[in-house]
Every structure is written in C-alpha cells, then in structure tokens.
Short mmCIF file of C-alpha atoms in Angstrom, two decimals:
data_model
loop_
_atom_site.label_atom_id
_atom_site.label_comp_id
_atom_site.label_asym_id
_atom_site.label_seq_id
_atom_site.Cartn_x
_atom_site.Cartn_y
_atom_site.Cartn_z
CA UNK A 1 -4.38 -31.87 -7.06
CA UNK A 2 -5.65 -28.49 -5.95
CA UNK A 3 -3.13 -25.71 -5.35
CA UNK A 4 -4.64 -25.01 -1.92
CA UNK A 5 -6.21 -27.94 -0.07
CA UNK A 6 -8.38 -27.61 2.98
CA UNK A 7 -9.44 -30.46 5.25
CA UNK A 8 -12.03 -31.33 6.30
CA UNK A 9 -14.55 -30.01 3.77
CA UNK A 10 -17.40 -30.28 6.23
CA UNK A 11 -17.43 -30.70 10.00
CA UNK A 12 -20.07 -30.73 12.68
CA UNK A 13 -18.80 -30.38 16.22
CA UNK A 14 -20.20 -29.79 19.67
CA UNK A 15 -19.90 -26.67 21.77
CA UNK A 16 -16.74 -26.73 23.86
CA UNK A 17 -14.82 -29.12 21.64
CA UNK A 18 -11.41 -28.33 20.22
CA UNK A 19 -11.20 -28.53 16.46
CA UNK A 20 -8.43 -28.01 13.91
CA UNK A 21 -8.85 -27.00 10.29
CA UNK A 22 -5.92 -27.74 8.05
CA UNK A 23 -4.58 -26.03 4.97
CA UNK A 24 -1.76 -27.05 2.69
CA UNK A 25 -0.51 -25.45 -0.53
CA UNK A 26 1.66 -26.36 -3.49
CA UNK A 27 1.98 -22.79 -4.84
CA UNK A 28 5.25 -22.15 -3.02
CA UNK A 29 3.84 -18.91 -1.62
CA UNK A 30 5.16 -17.50 1.63
CA UNK A 31 1.96 -15.70 2.60
CA UNK A 32 -1.00 -17.62 3.99
CA UNK A 33 -4.31 -16.44 5.39
CA UNK A 34 -7.39 -17.71 7.18
CA UNK A 35 -10.75 -16.03 6.50
CA UNK A 36 -14.28 -16.77 7.57
CA UNK A 37 -17.36 -16.03 5.53
CA UNK A 38 -20.67 -15.16 7.12
CA UNK A 39 -23.80 -14.23 5.17
CA UNK A 40 -23.95 -10.48 4.55
CA UNK A 41 -20.47 -9.87 5.97
CA UNK A 42 -18.21 -11.05 3.23
CA UNK A 43 -14.81 -12.45 4.13
CA UNK A 44 -13.21 -11.46 7.42
CA UNK A 45 -9.54 -12.05 8.21
CA UNK A 46 -8.82 -14.27 11.20
CA UNK A 47 -5.03 -14.75 11.08
CA UNK A 48 -2.26 -14.35 8.55
CA UNK A 49 1.35 -15.39 8.19
CA UNK A 50 3.97 -13.90 5.88
CA UNK A 51 6.50 -16.64 6.53
CA UNK A 52 7.03 -19.60 8.83
CA UNK A 53 8.19 -17.46 11.76
CA UNK A 54 5.61 -14.72 11.28
CA UNK A 55 2.05 -14.99 12.68
CA UNK A 56 -0.33 -12.06 12.93
CA UNK A 57 -3.85 -11.52 14.19
CA UNK A 58 -6.53 -10.36 11.82
CA UNK A 59 -9.80 -8.56 12.47
CA UNK A 60 -11.56 -11.41 14.30
CA UNK A 61 -8.89 -13.55 15.97
CA UNK A 62 -10.60 -14.00 19.36
CA UNK A 63 -11.38 -17.67 19.99
CA UNK A 64 -8.96 -18.85 17.31
CA UNK A 65 -5.30 -19.83 17.16
CA UNK A 66 -3.03 -20.86 14.29
CA UNK A 67 0.11 -22.81 13.63
CA UNK A 68 2.44 -22.45 10.64
CA UNK A 69 4.11 -25.85 10.58
CA UNK A 70 5.96 -25.29 7.33
CA UNK A 71 5.88 -22.95 4.36
CA UNK A 72 3.18 -25.14 2.87
CA UNK A 73 1.02 -25.75 5.96
CA UNK A 74 -1.11 -23.39 8.01
CA UNK A 75 -3.63 -24.73 10.53
CA UNK A 76 -6.47 -22.96 12.29
CA UNK A 77 -7.70 -24.14 15.70
CA UNK A 78 -10.81 -23.38 17.65
CA UNK A 79 -9.81 -24.08 21.23
CA UNK A 80 -13.35 -24.31 22.56
CA UNK A 81 -15.88 -24.09 19.78
CA UNK A 82 -19.03 -22.00 20.21
CA UNK A 83 -22.13 -21.81 17.99
CA UNK A 84 -21.36 -18.34 16.61
CA UNK A 85 -18.22 -19.81 15.06
CA UNK A 86 -20.48 -21.66 12.67
CA UNK A 87 -19.31 -20.37 9.29
CA UNK A 88 -17.49 -21.13 6.06
CA UNK A 89 -13.72 -20.98 6.53
CA UNK A 90 -11.27 -20.29 3.73
CA UNK A 91 -7.53 -20.59 3.57
CA UNK A 92 -5.69 -18.52 0.99
CA UNK A 93 -2.14 -17.94 -0.22
CA UNK A 94 -0.42 -15.13 -2.07
CA UNK A 95 3.06 -14.35 -3.35
CA UNK A 96 3.11 -10.77 -2.16
CA UNK A 97 1.58 -7.37 -2.20
CA UNK A 98 -0.39 -6.52 -5.32
CA UNK A 99 -0.87 -10.17 -6.10
CA UNK A 100 -4.21 -11.79 -5.70
CA UNK A 101 -5.00 -14.67 -3.43
CA UNK A 102 -5.45 -18.32 -4.33
CA UNK A 103 -8.21 -19.78 -2.17
CA UNK A 104 -8.94 -23.29 -1.02
CA UNK A 105 -12.39 -24.77 -1.48
CA UNK A 106 -13.40 -23.98 2.08
CA UNK A 107 -14.43 -25.84 5.22
CA UNK A 108 -18.05 -25.62 6.29
CA UNK A 109 -18.03 -25.78 10.10
CA UNK A 110 -21.15 -26.18 12.19
CA UNK A 111 -20.99 -25.91 15.97
CA UNK A 112 -24.03 -27.35 17.74
CA UNK B 1 -16.29 -0.77 10.23
CA UNK B 2 -16.32 -2.13 6.69
CA UNK B 3 -13.87 -0.32 4.45
CA UNK B 4 -15.15 -2.01 1.31
CA UNK B 5 -18.88 -1.94 0.65
CA UNK B 6 -21.03 -3.67 -1.90
CA UNK B 7 -24.47 -2.22 -1.32
CA UNK B 8 -26.37 -4.48 -3.68
CA UNK B 9 -26.66 -7.98 -2.24
CA UNK B 10 -28.20 -9.32 -5.43
CA UNK B 11 -28.54 -8.59 -9.14
CA UNK B 12 -30.69 -10.31 -11.74
CA UNK B 13 -29.87 -9.81 -15.42
CA UNK B 14 -30.99 -11.34 -18.68
CA UNK B 15 -28.59 -13.41 -20.71
CA UNK B 16 -26.84 -11.25 -23.29
CA UNK B 17 -27.32 -8.02 -21.35
CA UNK B 18 -24.76 -6.07 -19.34
CA UNK B 19 -24.20 -6.78 -15.64
CA UNK B 20 -22.88 -3.87 -13.60
CA UNK B 21 -21.62 -4.52 -10.10
CA UNK B 22 -20.65 -1.66 -7.83
CA UNK B 23 -18.22 -1.31 -4.97
CA UNK B 24 -17.35 1.64 -2.73
CA UNK B 25 -14.40 2.03 -0.40
CA UNK B 26 -13.49 4.42 2.39
CA UNK B 27 -9.74 3.95 2.88
CA UNK B 28 -7.76 6.44 0.80
CA UNK B 29 -4.65 4.26 1.22
CA UNK B 30 -6.14 1.52 -0.97
CA UNK B 31 -4.23 1.31 -4.24
CA UNK B 32 -5.01 -2.14 -5.62
CA UNK B 33 -8.44 -3.54 -6.28
CA UNK B 34 -9.64 -6.97 -7.28
CA UNK B 35 -12.82 -8.81 -8.13
CA UNK B 36 -13.37 -12.43 -7.16
CA UNK B 37 -16.07 -14.80 -8.32
CA UNK B 38 -17.45 -17.58 -6.13
CA UNK B 39 -19.57 -20.56 -7.04
CA UNK B 40 -21.35 -22.60 -4.33
CA UNK B 41 -19.13 -25.17 -2.59
CA UNK B 42 -15.99 -23.62 -4.11
CA UNK B 43 -13.48 -21.05 -2.97
CA UNK B 44 -13.41 -17.58 -4.54
CA UNK B 45 -11.41 -17.36 -7.77
CA UNK B 46 -9.62 -14.29 -9.07
CA UNK B 47 -11.40 -12.51 -11.90
CA UNK B 48 -9.76 -9.17 -12.65
CA UNK B 49 -7.77 -6.46 -10.90
CA UNK B 50 -6.85 -2.81 -11.29
CA UNK B 51 -4.12 -0.64 -9.88
CA UNK B 52 -4.87 2.90 -8.73
CA UNK B 53 -2.66 4.30 -11.48
CA UNK B 54 -5.28 3.17 -14.00
CA UNK B 55 -8.95 3.94 -14.38
CA UNK B 56 -9.91 0.98 -16.54
CA UNK B 57 -8.82 -2.60 -17.09
CA UNK B 58 -10.33 -5.06 -19.55
CA UNK B 59 -10.13 -8.81 -19.83
CA UNK B 60 -12.44 -10.31 -22.39
CA UNK B 61 -16.05 -9.81 -21.30
CA UNK B 62 -14.97 -8.25 -17.99
CA UNK B 63 -14.05 -4.61 -17.47
CA UNK B 64 -13.29 -2.90 -14.19
CA UNK B 65 -13.56 0.87 -13.85
CA UNK B 66 -11.99 2.84 -11.03
CA UNK B 67 -13.04 6.34 -9.97
CA UNK B 68 -10.54 7.35 -7.30
CA UNK B 69 -12.10 10.70 -6.51
CA UNK B 70 -15.41 9.00 -5.74
CA UNK B 71 -13.72 5.98 -4.12
CA UNK B 72 -15.81 3.79 -6.35
CA UNK B 73 -15.21 0.89 -8.68
CA UNK B 74 -17.46 -1.12 -10.87
CA UNK B 75 -17.32 -4.40 -12.75
CA UNK B 76 -19.03 -4.68 -16.12
CA UNK B 77 -19.79 -8.06 -17.65
CA UNK B 78 -20.78 -7.91 -21.32
CA UNK B 79 -22.52 -9.96 -22.51
CA UNK B 80 -23.76 -11.80 -19.43
CA UNK B 81 -23.89 -15.58 -19.69
CA UNK B 82 -25.60 -18.21 -17.51
CA UNK B 83 -22.19 -19.37 -16.25
CA UNK B 84 -21.68 -15.90 -14.78
CA UNK B 85 -24.28 -16.67 -12.11
CA UNK B 86 -22.21 -16.54 -8.93
CA UNK B 87 -21.34 -14.34 -5.97
CA UNK B 88 -18.90 -11.56 -6.80
CA UNK B 89 -16.64 -10.06 -4.17
CA UNK B 90 -14.86 -6.75 -4.43
CA UNK B 91 -11.53 -6.57 -2.56
CA UNK B 92 -8.89 -3.93 -1.91
CA UNK B 93 -5.45 -3.58 -0.43
CA UNK B 94 -3.31 -0.59 0.34
CA UNK B 95 0.07 0.68 1.42
CA UNK B 96 -1.04 0.46 5.05
CA UNK B 97 -2.21 -3.15 4.89
CA UNK B 98 0.87 -5.05 3.70
CA UNK B 99 -1.03 -6.87 1.00
CA UNK B 100 -3.90 -8.05 3.19
CA UNK B 101 -7.16 -7.86 1.29
CA UNK B 102 -10.33 -6.24 2.63
CA UNK B 103 -13.45 -7.77 1.10
CA UNK B 104 -16.92 -6.48 0.48
CA UNK B 105 -19.99 -8.50 1.45
CA UNK B 106 -20.53 -9.80 -2.05
CA UNK B 107 -23.21 -9.48 -4.75
CA UNK B 108 -25.16 -12.52 -5.91
CA UNK B 109 -25.61 -12.36 -9.69
CA UNK B 110 -28.28 -14.43 -11.38
CA UNK B 111 -28.29 -14.53 -15.18
CA UNK B 112 -31.66 -15.61 -16.54
CA UNK B 113 -32.28 -17.07 -20.02
#
C-alpha cells in the first residue's frame, strides 16, 4: 500500500456541486498539506495542518475547506465547485521542518 | 508573488550528456532547498536537498549547488538517462515558513536517445 493515499484518482463534477477529496497516510507524520497544481504555476498551498487540532490556510484557500479527522486523515472539500478549480490536487505529509514531503499520487478534478 | 522561480519550462538533452536545471529564489529567509521529480500520473518524489550551510550536495548522478549570494541553485544530472525524463520542481522553506515548502513552476526534462 502507498504511504499517502488519495481518493478519488479522477473526478468530474458539475459547477455548484460539493465535492470531497480524501487523503490518508501510514507514515505516522503529524504534518499534512493540500496543494493544487496548475500548468505554469507549480504547486500552490491550499491548507495545512501540523496536528489534529491545528488547521491553517495556505496561499489559495478561498473556496476550499478542510477537515483533519485523525492524525492519518486530512480531507479537502470544495463547497460549491467552479470551473477554475479544475486542477491536479496533491496531498502531502512531512515529519517536520527540514524534512521533505511525501506526496500522494494526486486527484485530477474537472469541474464542468 | 512567486518566491521560487524556475525560468526554463522545458529542457531537452541527449542521453549521456549533462542536464542543468536552474532555480532562483527571492526570500532571504529560505535555508533549506529541495528538488522533486514528477512523472505523469504520479505524485512528486523527493530527489535531493541542500541546507544553506552547504554549497554542494551529491547523491549519485545528482548534484545540487547553492549560491546564497545570488539566491540561486542548480541541479546537475550526469549522465542523463531516458528515465530522467520528468518534470523537476525546485522547492524551498525558511525560518519564517514553519517548514511549509514554496515550489517553483517546474521544468520539463526530455532526454533523447
């Protein structure tokens, strides 16, 4: 099994729908992150969490919300999806500062 | 405003030759730098890192060089192999970012036979 698992891998949804992307990890890391990748922009931070009771906004949090259900689970929600949220979404974990991230395989989301 | 910049969106190199990828940053608080490699339909994977107390770090065919005065780092791949064809992301974190990584836009490397 992968260290960081994202579901679903691909999703097409309609404008205005609520959608949840899920992430679970077996690394035992406290820190978890949600990023989105757009062509030419690299990876932009949406939300991050340093432990179960800690949730923080990233650079592009508008239109998104998160839930840290447990140390191993961190979900990203789009309350009312819009087409410019079409992107590749990555969940990542780390064990602390000056440690790299372990990424999931990504969720390709298309909003039509 | 992007604090980490990779100005070359693509690089084509012949198999066996050196690939040089460049990355510039603007935040003087950055003190830890990483390179990630990404294949299609997969998440980025860690490749190599360097702390600001060093100016060079090697791992097999991969070497990262850091020039703090120029706020510039580079990744050298020698020799380049077909399996190196991927997107490479430069990333940085600093004392003001609590371990959050800032990523560049990525460079697509294509290694040709």
